[in-house]
Structures are given as C-alpha cells and as structure tokens.
PDB file of C-alpha atoms in Angstrom:
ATOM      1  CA  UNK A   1     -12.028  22.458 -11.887  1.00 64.00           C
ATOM      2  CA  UNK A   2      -9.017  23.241  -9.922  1.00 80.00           C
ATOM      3  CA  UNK A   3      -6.539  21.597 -11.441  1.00 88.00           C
ATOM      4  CA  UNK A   4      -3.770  22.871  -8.854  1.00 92.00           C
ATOM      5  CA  UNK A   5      -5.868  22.167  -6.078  1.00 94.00           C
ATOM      6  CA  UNK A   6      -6.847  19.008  -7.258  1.00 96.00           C
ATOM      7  CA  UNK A   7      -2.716  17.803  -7.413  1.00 96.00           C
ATOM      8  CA  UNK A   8      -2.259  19.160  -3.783  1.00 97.00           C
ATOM      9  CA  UNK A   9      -5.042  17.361  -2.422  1.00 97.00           C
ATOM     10  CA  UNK A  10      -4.813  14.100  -4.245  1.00 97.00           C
ATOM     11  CA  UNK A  11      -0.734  14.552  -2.819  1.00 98.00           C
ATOM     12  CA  UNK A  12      -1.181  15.320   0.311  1.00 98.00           C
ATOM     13  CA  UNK A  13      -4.127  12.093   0.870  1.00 98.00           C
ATOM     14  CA  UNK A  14      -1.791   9.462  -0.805  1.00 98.00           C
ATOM     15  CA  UNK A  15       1.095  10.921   1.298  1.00 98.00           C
ATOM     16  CA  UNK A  16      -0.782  10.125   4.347  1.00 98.00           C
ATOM     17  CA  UNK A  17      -2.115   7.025   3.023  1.00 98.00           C
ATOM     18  CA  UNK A  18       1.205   5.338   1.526  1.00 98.00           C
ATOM     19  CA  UNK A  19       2.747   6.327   4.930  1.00 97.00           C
ATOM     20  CA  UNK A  20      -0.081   4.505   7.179  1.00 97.00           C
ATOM     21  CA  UNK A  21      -0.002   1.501   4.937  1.00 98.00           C
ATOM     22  CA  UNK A  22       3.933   1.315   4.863  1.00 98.00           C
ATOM     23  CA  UNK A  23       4.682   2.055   8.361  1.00 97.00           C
ATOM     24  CA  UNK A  24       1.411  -0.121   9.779  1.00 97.00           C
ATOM     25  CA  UNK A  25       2.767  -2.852   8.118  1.00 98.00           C
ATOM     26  CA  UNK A  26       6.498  -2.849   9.999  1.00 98.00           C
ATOM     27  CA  UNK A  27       4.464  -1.784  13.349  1.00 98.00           C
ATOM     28  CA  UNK A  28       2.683  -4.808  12.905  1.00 98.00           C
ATOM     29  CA  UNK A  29       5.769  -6.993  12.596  1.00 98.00           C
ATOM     30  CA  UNK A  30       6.842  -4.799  15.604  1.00 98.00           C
ATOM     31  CA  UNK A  31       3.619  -5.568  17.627  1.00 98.00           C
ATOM     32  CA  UNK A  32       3.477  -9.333  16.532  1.00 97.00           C
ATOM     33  CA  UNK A  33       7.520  -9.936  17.721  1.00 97.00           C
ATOM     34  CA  UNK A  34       6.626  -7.698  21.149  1.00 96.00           C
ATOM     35  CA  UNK A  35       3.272 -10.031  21.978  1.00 96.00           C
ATOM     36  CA  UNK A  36       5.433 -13.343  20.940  1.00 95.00           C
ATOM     37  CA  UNK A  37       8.563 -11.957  22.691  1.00 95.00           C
ATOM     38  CA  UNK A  38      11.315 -12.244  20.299  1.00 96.00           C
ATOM     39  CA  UNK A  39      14.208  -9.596  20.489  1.00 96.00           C
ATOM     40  CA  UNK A  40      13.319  -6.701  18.381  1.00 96.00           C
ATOM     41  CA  UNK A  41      16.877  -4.708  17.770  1.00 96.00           C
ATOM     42  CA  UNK A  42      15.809  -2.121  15.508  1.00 96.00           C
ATOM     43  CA  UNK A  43      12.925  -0.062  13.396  1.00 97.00           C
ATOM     44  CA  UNK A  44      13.375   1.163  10.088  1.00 97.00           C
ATOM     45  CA  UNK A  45      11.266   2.842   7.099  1.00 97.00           C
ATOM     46  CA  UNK A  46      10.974  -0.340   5.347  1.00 97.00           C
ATOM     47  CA  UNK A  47      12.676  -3.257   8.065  1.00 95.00           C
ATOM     48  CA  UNK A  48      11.978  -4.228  11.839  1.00 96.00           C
ATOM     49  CA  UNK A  49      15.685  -5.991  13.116  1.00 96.00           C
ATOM     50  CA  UNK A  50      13.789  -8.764  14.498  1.00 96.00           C
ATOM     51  CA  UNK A  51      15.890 -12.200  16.021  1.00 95.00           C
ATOM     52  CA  UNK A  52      13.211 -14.668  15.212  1.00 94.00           C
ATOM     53  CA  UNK A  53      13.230 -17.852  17.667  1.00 94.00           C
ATOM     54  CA  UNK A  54      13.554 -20.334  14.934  1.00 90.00           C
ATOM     55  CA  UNK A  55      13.303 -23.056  17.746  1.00 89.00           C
ATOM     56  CA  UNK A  56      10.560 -26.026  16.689  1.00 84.00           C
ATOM     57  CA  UNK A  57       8.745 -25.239  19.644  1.00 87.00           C
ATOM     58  CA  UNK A  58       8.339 -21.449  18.600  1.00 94.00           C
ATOM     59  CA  UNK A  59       7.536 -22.412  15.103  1.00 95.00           C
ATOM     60  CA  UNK A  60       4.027 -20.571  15.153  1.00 96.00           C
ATOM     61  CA  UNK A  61       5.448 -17.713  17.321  1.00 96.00           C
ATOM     62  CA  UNK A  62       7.773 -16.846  14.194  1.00 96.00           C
ATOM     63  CA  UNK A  63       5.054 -18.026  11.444  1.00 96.00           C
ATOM     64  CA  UNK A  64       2.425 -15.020  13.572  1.00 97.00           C
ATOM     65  CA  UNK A  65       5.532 -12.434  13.283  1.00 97.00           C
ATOM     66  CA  UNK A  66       6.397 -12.671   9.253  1.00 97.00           C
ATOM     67  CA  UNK A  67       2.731 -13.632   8.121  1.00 97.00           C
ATOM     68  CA  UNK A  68       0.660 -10.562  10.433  1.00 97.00           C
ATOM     69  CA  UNK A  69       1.854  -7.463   8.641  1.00 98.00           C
ATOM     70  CA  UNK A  70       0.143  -8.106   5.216  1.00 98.00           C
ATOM     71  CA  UNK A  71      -2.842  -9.691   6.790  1.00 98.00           C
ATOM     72  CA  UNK A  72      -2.934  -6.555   8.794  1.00 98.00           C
ATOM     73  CA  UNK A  73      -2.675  -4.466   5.397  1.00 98.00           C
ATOM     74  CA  UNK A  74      -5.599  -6.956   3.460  1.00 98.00           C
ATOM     75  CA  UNK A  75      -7.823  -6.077   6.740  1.00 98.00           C
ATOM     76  CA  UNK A  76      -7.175  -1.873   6.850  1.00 98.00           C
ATOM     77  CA  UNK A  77      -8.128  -2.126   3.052  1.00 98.00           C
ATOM     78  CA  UNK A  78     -11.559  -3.780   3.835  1.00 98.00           C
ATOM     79  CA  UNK A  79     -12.387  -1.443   6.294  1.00 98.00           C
ATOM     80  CA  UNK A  80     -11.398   1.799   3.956  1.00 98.00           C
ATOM     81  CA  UNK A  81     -13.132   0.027   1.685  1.00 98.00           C
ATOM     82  CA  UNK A  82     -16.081  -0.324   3.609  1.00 97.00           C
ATOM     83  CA  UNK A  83     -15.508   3.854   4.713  1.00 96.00           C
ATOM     84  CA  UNK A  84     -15.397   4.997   1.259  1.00 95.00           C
ATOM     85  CA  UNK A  85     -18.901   2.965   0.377  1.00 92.00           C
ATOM     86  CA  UNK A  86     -20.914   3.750   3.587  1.00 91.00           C
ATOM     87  CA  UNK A  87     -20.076   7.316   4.315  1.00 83.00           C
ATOM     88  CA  UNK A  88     -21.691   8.997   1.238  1.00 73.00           C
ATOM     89  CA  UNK A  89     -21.604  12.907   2.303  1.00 68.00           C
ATOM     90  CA  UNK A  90     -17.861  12.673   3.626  1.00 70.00           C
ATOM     91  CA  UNK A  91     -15.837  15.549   1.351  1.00 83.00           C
ATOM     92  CA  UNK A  92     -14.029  14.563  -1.416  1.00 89.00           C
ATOM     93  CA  UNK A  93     -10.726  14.938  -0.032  1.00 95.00           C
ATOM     94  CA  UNK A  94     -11.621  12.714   2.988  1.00 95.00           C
ATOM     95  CA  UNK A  95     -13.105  10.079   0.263  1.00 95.00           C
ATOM     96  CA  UNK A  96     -10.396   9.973  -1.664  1.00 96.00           C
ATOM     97  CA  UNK A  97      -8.045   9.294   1.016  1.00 97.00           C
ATOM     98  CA  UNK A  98      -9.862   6.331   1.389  1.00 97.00           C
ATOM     99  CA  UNK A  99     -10.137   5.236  -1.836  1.00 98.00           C
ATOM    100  CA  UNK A 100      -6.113   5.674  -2.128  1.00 98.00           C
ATOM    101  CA  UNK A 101      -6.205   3.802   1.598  1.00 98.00           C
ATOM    102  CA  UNK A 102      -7.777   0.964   0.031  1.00 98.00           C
ATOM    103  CA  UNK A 103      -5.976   0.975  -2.818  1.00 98.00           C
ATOM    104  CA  UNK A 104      -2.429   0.683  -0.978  1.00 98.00           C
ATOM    105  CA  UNK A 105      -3.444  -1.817   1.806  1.00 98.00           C
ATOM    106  CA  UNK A 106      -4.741  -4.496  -0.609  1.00 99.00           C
ATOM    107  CA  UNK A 107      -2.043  -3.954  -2.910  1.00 98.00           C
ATOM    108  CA  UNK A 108       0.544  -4.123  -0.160  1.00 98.00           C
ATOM    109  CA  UNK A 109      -0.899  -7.147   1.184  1.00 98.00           C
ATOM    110  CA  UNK A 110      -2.027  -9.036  -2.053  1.00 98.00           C
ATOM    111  CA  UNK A 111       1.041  -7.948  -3.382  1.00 96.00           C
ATOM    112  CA  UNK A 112       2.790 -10.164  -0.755  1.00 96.00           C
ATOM    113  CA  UNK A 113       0.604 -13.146  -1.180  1.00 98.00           C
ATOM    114  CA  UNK A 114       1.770 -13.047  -4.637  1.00 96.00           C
ATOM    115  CA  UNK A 115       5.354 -12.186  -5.286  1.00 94.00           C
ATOM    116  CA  UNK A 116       6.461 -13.937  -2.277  1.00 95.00           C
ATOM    117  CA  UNK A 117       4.877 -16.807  -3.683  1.00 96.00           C
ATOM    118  CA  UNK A 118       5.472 -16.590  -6.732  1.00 95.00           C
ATOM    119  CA  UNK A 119       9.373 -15.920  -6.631  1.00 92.00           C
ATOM    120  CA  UNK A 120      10.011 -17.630  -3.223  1.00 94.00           C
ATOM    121  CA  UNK A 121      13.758 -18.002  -2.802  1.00 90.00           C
ATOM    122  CA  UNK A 122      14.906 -19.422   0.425  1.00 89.00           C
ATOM    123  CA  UNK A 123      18.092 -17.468   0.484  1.00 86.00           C
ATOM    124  CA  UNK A 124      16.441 -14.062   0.325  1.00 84.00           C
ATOM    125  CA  UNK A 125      14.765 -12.571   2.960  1.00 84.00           C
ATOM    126  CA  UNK A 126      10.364 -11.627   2.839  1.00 86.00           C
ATOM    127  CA  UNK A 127       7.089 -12.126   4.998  1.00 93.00           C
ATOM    128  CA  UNK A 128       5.837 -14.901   2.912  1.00 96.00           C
ATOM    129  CA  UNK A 129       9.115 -16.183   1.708  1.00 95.00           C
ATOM    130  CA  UNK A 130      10.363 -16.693   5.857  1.00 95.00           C
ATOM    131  CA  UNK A 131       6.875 -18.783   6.420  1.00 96.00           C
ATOM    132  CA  UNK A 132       7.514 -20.936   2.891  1.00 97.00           C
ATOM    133  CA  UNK A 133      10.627 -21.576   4.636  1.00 95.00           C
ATOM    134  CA  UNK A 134      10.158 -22.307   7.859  1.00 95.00           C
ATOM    135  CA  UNK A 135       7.163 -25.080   6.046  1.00 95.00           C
ATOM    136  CA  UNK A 136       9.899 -26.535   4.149  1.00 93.00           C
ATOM    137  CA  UNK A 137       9.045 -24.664   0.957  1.00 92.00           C
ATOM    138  CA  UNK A 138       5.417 -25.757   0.861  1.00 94.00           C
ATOM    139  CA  UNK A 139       4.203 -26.143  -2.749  1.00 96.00           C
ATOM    140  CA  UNK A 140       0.295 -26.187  -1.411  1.00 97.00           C
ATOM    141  CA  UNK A 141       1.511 -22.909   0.496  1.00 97.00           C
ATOM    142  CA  UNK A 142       3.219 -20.736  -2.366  1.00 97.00           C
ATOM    143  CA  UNK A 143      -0.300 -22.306  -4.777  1.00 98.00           C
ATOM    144  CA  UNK A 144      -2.550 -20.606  -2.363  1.00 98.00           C
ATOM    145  CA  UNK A 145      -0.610 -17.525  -2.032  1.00 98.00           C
ATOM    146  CA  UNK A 146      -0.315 -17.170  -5.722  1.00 98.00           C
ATOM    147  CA  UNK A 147      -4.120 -17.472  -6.318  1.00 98.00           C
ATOM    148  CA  UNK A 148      -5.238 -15.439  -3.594  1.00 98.00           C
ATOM    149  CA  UNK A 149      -2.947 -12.744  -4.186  1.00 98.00           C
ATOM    150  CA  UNK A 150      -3.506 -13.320  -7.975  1.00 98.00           C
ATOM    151  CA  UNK A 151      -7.037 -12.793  -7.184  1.00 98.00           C
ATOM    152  CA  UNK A 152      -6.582  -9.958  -4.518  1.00 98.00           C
ATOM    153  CA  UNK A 153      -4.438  -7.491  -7.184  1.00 98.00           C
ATOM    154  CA  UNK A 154      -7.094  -7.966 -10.104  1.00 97.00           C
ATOM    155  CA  UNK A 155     -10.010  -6.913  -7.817  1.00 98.00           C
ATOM    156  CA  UNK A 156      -7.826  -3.867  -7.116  1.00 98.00           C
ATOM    157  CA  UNK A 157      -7.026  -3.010  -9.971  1.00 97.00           C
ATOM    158  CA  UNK A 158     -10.985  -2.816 -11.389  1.00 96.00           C
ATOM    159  CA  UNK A 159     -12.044  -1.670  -7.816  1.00 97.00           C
ATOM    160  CA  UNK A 160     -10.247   1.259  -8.358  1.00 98.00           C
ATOM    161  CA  UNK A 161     -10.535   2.074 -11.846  1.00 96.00           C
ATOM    162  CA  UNK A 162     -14.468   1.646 -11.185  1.00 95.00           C
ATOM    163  CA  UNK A 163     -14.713   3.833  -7.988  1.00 95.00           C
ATOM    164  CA  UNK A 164     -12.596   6.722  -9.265  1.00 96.00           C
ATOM    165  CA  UNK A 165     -14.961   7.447 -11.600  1.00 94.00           C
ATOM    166  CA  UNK A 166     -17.198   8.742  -8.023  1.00 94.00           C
ATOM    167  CA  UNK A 167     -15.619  11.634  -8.595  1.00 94.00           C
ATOM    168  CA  UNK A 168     -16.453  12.251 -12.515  1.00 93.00           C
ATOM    169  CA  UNK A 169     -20.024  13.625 -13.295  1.00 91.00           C
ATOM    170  CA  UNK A 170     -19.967  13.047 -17.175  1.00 90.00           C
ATOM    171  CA  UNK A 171     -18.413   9.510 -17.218  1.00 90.00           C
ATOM    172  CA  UNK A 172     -18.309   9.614 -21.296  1.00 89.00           C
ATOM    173  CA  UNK A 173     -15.982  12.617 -20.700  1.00 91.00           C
ATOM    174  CA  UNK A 174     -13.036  11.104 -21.439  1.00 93.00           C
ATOM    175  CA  UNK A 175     -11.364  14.727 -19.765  1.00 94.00           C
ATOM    176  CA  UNK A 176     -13.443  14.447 -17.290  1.00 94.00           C
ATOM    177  CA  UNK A 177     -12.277  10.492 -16.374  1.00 95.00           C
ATOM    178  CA  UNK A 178      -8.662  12.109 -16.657  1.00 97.00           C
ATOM    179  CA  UNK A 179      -8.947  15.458 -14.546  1.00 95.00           C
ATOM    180  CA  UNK A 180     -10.290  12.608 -11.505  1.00 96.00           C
ATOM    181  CA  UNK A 181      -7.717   9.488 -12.054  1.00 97.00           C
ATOM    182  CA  UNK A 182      -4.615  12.185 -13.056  1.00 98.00           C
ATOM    183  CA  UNK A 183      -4.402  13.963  -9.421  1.00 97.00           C
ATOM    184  CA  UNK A 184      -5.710  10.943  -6.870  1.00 98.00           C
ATOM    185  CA  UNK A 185      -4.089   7.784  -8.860  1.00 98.00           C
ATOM    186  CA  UNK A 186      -1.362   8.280 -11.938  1.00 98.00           C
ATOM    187  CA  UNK A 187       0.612  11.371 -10.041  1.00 98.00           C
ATOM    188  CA  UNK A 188       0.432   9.577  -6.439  1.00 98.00           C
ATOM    189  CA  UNK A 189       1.955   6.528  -7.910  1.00 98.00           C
ATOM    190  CA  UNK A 190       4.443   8.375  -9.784  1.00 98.00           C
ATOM    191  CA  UNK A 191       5.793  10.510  -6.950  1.00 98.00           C
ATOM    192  CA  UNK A 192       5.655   8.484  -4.303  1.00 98.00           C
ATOM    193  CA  UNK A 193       7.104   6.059  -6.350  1.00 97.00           C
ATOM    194  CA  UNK A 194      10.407   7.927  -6.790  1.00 98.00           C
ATOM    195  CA  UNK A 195      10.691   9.081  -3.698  1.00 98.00           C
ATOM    196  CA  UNK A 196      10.291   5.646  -1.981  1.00 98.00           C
ATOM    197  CA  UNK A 197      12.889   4.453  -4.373  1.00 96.00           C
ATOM    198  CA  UNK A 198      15.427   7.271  -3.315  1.00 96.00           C
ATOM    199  CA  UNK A 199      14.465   6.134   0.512  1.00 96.00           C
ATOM    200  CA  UNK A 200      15.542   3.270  -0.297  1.00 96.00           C
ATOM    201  CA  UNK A 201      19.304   4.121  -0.670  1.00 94.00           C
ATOM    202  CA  UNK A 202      19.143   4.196   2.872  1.00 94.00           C
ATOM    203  CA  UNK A 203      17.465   0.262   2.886  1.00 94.00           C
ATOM    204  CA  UNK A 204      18.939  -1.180   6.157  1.00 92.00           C
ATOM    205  CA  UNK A 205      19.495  -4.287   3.641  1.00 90.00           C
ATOM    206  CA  UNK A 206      21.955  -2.074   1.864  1.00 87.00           C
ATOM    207  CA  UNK A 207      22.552  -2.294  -1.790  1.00 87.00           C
ATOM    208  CA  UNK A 208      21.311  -3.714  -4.064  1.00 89.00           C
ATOM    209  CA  UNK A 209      19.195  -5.581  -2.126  1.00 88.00           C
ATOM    210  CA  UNK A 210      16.842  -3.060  -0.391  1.00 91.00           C
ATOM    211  CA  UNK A 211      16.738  -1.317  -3.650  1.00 94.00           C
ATOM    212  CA  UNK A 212      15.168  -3.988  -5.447  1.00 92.00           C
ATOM    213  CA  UNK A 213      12.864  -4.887  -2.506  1.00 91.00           C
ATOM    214  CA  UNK A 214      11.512  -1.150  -2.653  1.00 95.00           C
ATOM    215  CA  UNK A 215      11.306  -1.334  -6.757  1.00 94.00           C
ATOM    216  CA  UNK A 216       9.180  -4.475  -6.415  1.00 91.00           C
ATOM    217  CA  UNK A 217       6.582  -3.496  -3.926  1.00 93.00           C
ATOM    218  CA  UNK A 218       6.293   0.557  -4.775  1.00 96.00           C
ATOM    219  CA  UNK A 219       6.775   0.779  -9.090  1.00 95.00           C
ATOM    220  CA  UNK A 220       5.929  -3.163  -9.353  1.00 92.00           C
ATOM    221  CA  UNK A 221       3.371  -3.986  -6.579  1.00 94.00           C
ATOM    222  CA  UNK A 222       1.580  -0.552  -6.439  1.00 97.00           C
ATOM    223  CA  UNK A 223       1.533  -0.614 -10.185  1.00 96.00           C
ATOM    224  CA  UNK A 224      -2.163  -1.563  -9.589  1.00 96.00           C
ATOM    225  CA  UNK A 225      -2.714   2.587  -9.448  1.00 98.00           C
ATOM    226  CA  UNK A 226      -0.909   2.729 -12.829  1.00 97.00           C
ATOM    227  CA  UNK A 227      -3.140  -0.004 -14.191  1.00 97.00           C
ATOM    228  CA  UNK A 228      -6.561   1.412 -12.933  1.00 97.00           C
ATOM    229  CA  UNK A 229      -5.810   4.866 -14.343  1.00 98.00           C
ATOM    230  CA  UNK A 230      -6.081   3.294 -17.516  1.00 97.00           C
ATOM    231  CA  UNK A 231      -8.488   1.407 -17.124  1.00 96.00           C
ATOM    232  CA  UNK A 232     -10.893   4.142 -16.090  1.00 95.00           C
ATOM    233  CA  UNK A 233     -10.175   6.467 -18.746  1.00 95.00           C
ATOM    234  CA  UNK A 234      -8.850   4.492 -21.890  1.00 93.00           C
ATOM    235  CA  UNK A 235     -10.068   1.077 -21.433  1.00 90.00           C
ATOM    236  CA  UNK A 236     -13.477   0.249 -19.602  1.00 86.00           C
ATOM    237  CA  UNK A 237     -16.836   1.224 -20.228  1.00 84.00           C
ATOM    238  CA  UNK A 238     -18.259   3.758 -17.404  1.00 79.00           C
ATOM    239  CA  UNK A 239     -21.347   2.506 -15.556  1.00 76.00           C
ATOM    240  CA  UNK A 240     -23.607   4.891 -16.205  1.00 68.00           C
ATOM    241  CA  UNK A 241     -26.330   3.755 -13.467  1.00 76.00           C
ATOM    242  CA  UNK A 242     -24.131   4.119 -11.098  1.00 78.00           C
ATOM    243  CA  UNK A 243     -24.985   7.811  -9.719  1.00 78.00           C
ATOM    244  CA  UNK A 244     -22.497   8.238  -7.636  1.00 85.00           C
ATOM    245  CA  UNK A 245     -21.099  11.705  -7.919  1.00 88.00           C
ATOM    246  CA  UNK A 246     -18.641  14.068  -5.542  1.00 90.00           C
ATOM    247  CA  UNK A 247     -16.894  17.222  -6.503  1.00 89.00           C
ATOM    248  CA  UNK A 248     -13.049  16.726  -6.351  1.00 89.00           C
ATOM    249  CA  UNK A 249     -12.451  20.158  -3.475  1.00 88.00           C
ATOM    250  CA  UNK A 250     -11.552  23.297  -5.582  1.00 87.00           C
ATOM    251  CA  UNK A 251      -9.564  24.626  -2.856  1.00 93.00           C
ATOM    252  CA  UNK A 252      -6.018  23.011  -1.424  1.00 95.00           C
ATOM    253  CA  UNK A 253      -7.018  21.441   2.094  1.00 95.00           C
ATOM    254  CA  UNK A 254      -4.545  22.439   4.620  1.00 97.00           C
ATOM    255  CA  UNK A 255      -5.504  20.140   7.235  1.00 96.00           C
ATOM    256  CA  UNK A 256      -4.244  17.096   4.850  1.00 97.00           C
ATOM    257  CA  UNK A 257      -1.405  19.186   3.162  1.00 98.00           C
ATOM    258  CA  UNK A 258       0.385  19.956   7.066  1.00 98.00           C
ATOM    259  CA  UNK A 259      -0.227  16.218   8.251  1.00 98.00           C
ATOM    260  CA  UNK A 260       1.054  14.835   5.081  1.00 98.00           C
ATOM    261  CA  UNK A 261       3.964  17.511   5.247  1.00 98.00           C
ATOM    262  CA  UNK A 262       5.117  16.340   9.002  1.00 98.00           C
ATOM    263  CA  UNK A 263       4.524  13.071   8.302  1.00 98.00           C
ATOM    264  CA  UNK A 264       7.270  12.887   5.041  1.00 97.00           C
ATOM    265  CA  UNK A 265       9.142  14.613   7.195  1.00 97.00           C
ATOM    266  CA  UNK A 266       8.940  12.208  10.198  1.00 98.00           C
ATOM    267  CA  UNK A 267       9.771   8.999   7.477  1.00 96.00           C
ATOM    268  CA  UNK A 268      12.887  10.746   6.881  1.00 96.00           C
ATOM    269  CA  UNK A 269      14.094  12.568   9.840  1.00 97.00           C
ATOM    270  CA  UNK A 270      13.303   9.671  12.175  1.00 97.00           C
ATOM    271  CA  UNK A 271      12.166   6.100  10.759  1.00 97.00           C
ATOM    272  CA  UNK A 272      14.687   6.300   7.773  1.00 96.00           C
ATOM    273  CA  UNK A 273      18.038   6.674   9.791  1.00 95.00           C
ATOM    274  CA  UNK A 274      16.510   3.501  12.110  1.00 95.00           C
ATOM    275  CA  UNK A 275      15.379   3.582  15.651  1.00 96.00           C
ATOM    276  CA  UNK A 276      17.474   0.931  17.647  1.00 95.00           C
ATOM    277  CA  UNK A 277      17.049  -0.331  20.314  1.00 92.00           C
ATOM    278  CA  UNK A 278      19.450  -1.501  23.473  1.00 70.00           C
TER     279      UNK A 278
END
C-alpha cells in the first residue's frame, strides 16, 4: 500500500468535496434569494449578504431562502450516496470522493436540522434559527428539527464507518481498517478542519462570531468523520459478508490533486475576500 499516495488522494477528494458541499450550500441561498427576488449584496466563503423581505406577505419567500441550502446539502448526499452504491467498477479515488461527498452533505445538512434546533437563539443569526424565528420560535418546529437531524448525524456516522471498510480486504485487520479510514476520513477532517477555521478569520460576521460559526459546523458538525474512523477500526464489528472490496489507487491522481489545488486556491483568492455586488 501506498501510504503517500493514499494521503494525496484521500486530500485532494475531500478538498473537492468539502468545497462543493460548502460553497453549494451559499449558492443555494444565492439561487433561492435570486428566484424569490430579494436583494443579494454580497457572496462570501461561508455568508451570502442577503436583505430578506421580512414583509408578512413574503413570509414563505424568506422561509424558501434560509431553509433551501441544507435541504439542498441532505439531497446531494442521497444522490452520492446512491453513486457510491450503484457504480461498482468506478476507481477508488472516484469512490471515495463520493463516499467523503456523502459524508459532508448529510452532515452539513443534518447538522443544521440539529444545532439550529437545538440551540436556537433568536438574536443570533442561522438557516434554521431565521425560519424558528420568523414562526415565532416554534417548539413543534425546533422538536422536528432536533429528531430528524438527531436521526440524520447517527446514520452518518455508521454509514460511513460501515462503507469505508469497501476499501479494506481483510476487515479483521485492524491495520488494514486504519491504512483505509486514516487517509479518506481522520486526516480530511483534521486538515480541512484547521484550515476552515483559519478562513474563518476572514468570517464576514467578524470576530468572534464567524469563528464560532465555522468551529461548530467544521470540528463540531463534521465531527461525524472523527466518529466513524473509530468506529470502523476500534469499535464495530466488520461485516464480513459484505464482499465489497476496491484497492485504495497506489499512485497520486493528478486529475483530483490539480482540481482540488485550483479550487483551494479559488476559496481564498476569490470567495474569501467577498464578491459584492452593486
């Protein structure tokens, strides 16, 4: 096994994957705000500037633009899902960017459900929290988000820890278990974690605020990676029926190393300072 290989690879898919699932979800705010037309002032990394109508007559316009982004997140996870299970001969690296895809979106959008509903605060801004609001803090609301997104991390967290081990052929290795979850789940979460979190200094919410937002949802929310990691090598039993087996890539695949390369690049060159608009 390729250990080095195996780090690049599993780096360069979550790269690409934490990107698409951060940036889709602000695009669809974007989207939902452009369709509704409310006055979108600016685009950031981790905020869209948008002047909601918050007229009783627009009440569903604004509920469509704060609730769509992690429905839109919940949705790209089911179909990634649904990739990673139906395409059987795709390589490795392409499964595993999938896997991580899935992983992301449903955390990012369960992740939501939950926090925002479970520490809804009407003087601090969120998706979830805005809608609670705007429905006069709705205790059968913040219930239903706290279930389903109760219910929406735990599948994740087991999802992944389970389908990891596609890439382990001896799943009483405990090594084995390791050399797979290390490189596509543990290190992703780590780095990307950090790096988020130093993004963050440049939160259009300023500090502390944007900080704290950015600690919740990338070393709190995503913590679901952290979780399944153990899971699939301390913790669970392997299913041993389960047959499933693809070769993590022994060489470093340059055509998801340069995307994920231009697209870091891109976060911080362009979304991070803020696109505005007149």
């Amino acid at each position: 096994m390729n250990k080095k290989a195996n780090i690049i690879n599993g780096l360069s898919t979550a790269a690409i994957a934490v990107f698409f699932t951060q940036v889709l979800h602000e695009a669809v705010h974007y989207i939902s705000a452009l369709i509704a037309g409310a006055e979108i002032r600016a685009f950031n990394l981790f905020a869209v500037d948008i002047k909601l109508f918050n007229e009783p007559g627009y009440l569903l316009h604004d509920i469509a633009i704060e609730s769509s982004a992690s429905i839109a997140n919940i949705i790209v996870g089911i179909i990634a899902l649904t990739i990673f299970r139906i395409f059987k001969k795709s390589s490795s690296v392409s499964k595993q960017f999938f896997l991580q895809t899935a992983g992301y979106s449903f955390l990012m959008g369960f992740g939501y459900f939950l926090f925002d509903g479970l520490f809804y605060n009407p003087e601090v801004p969120g998706d979830w929290k805005s809608v609670i609001r705007m429905l006069d803090g709705s205790i059968f609301l913040r219930i239903s988000l706290i279930i389903i997104g109760t219910c929406g991390m735990l599948f994740t967290f087991f999802w992944l820890a389970k389908n990891i081990l596609v890439f382990v052929k001896n799943r009483n290795d405990r090594k084995e278990r390791f050399d797979a979850a290390f490189p596509v789940l543990l290190l992703p979460y780590i780095v990307f974690g950090l790096l988020y979190l130093f993004f963050s200094i440049w939160h259009p919410l300023g500090f502390p605020q944007g900080i704290l937002i950015v600690f919740f949802q990338f070393i709190f929310g995503f913590s679901g990676l952290l979780w399944a990691f153990f899971l699939s090598v301390f913790w669970l039993s392997p299913n041993l029926k389960d047959k499933r087996y693809i070769r993590l890539d022994e060489k470093i695949s340059i055509s998801w190393l340069v995307p994920a390369l231009i697209l870091l690049v891109f976060q911080a060159a362009v979304l991070l300072p803020t696109i505005f608009f007149n």
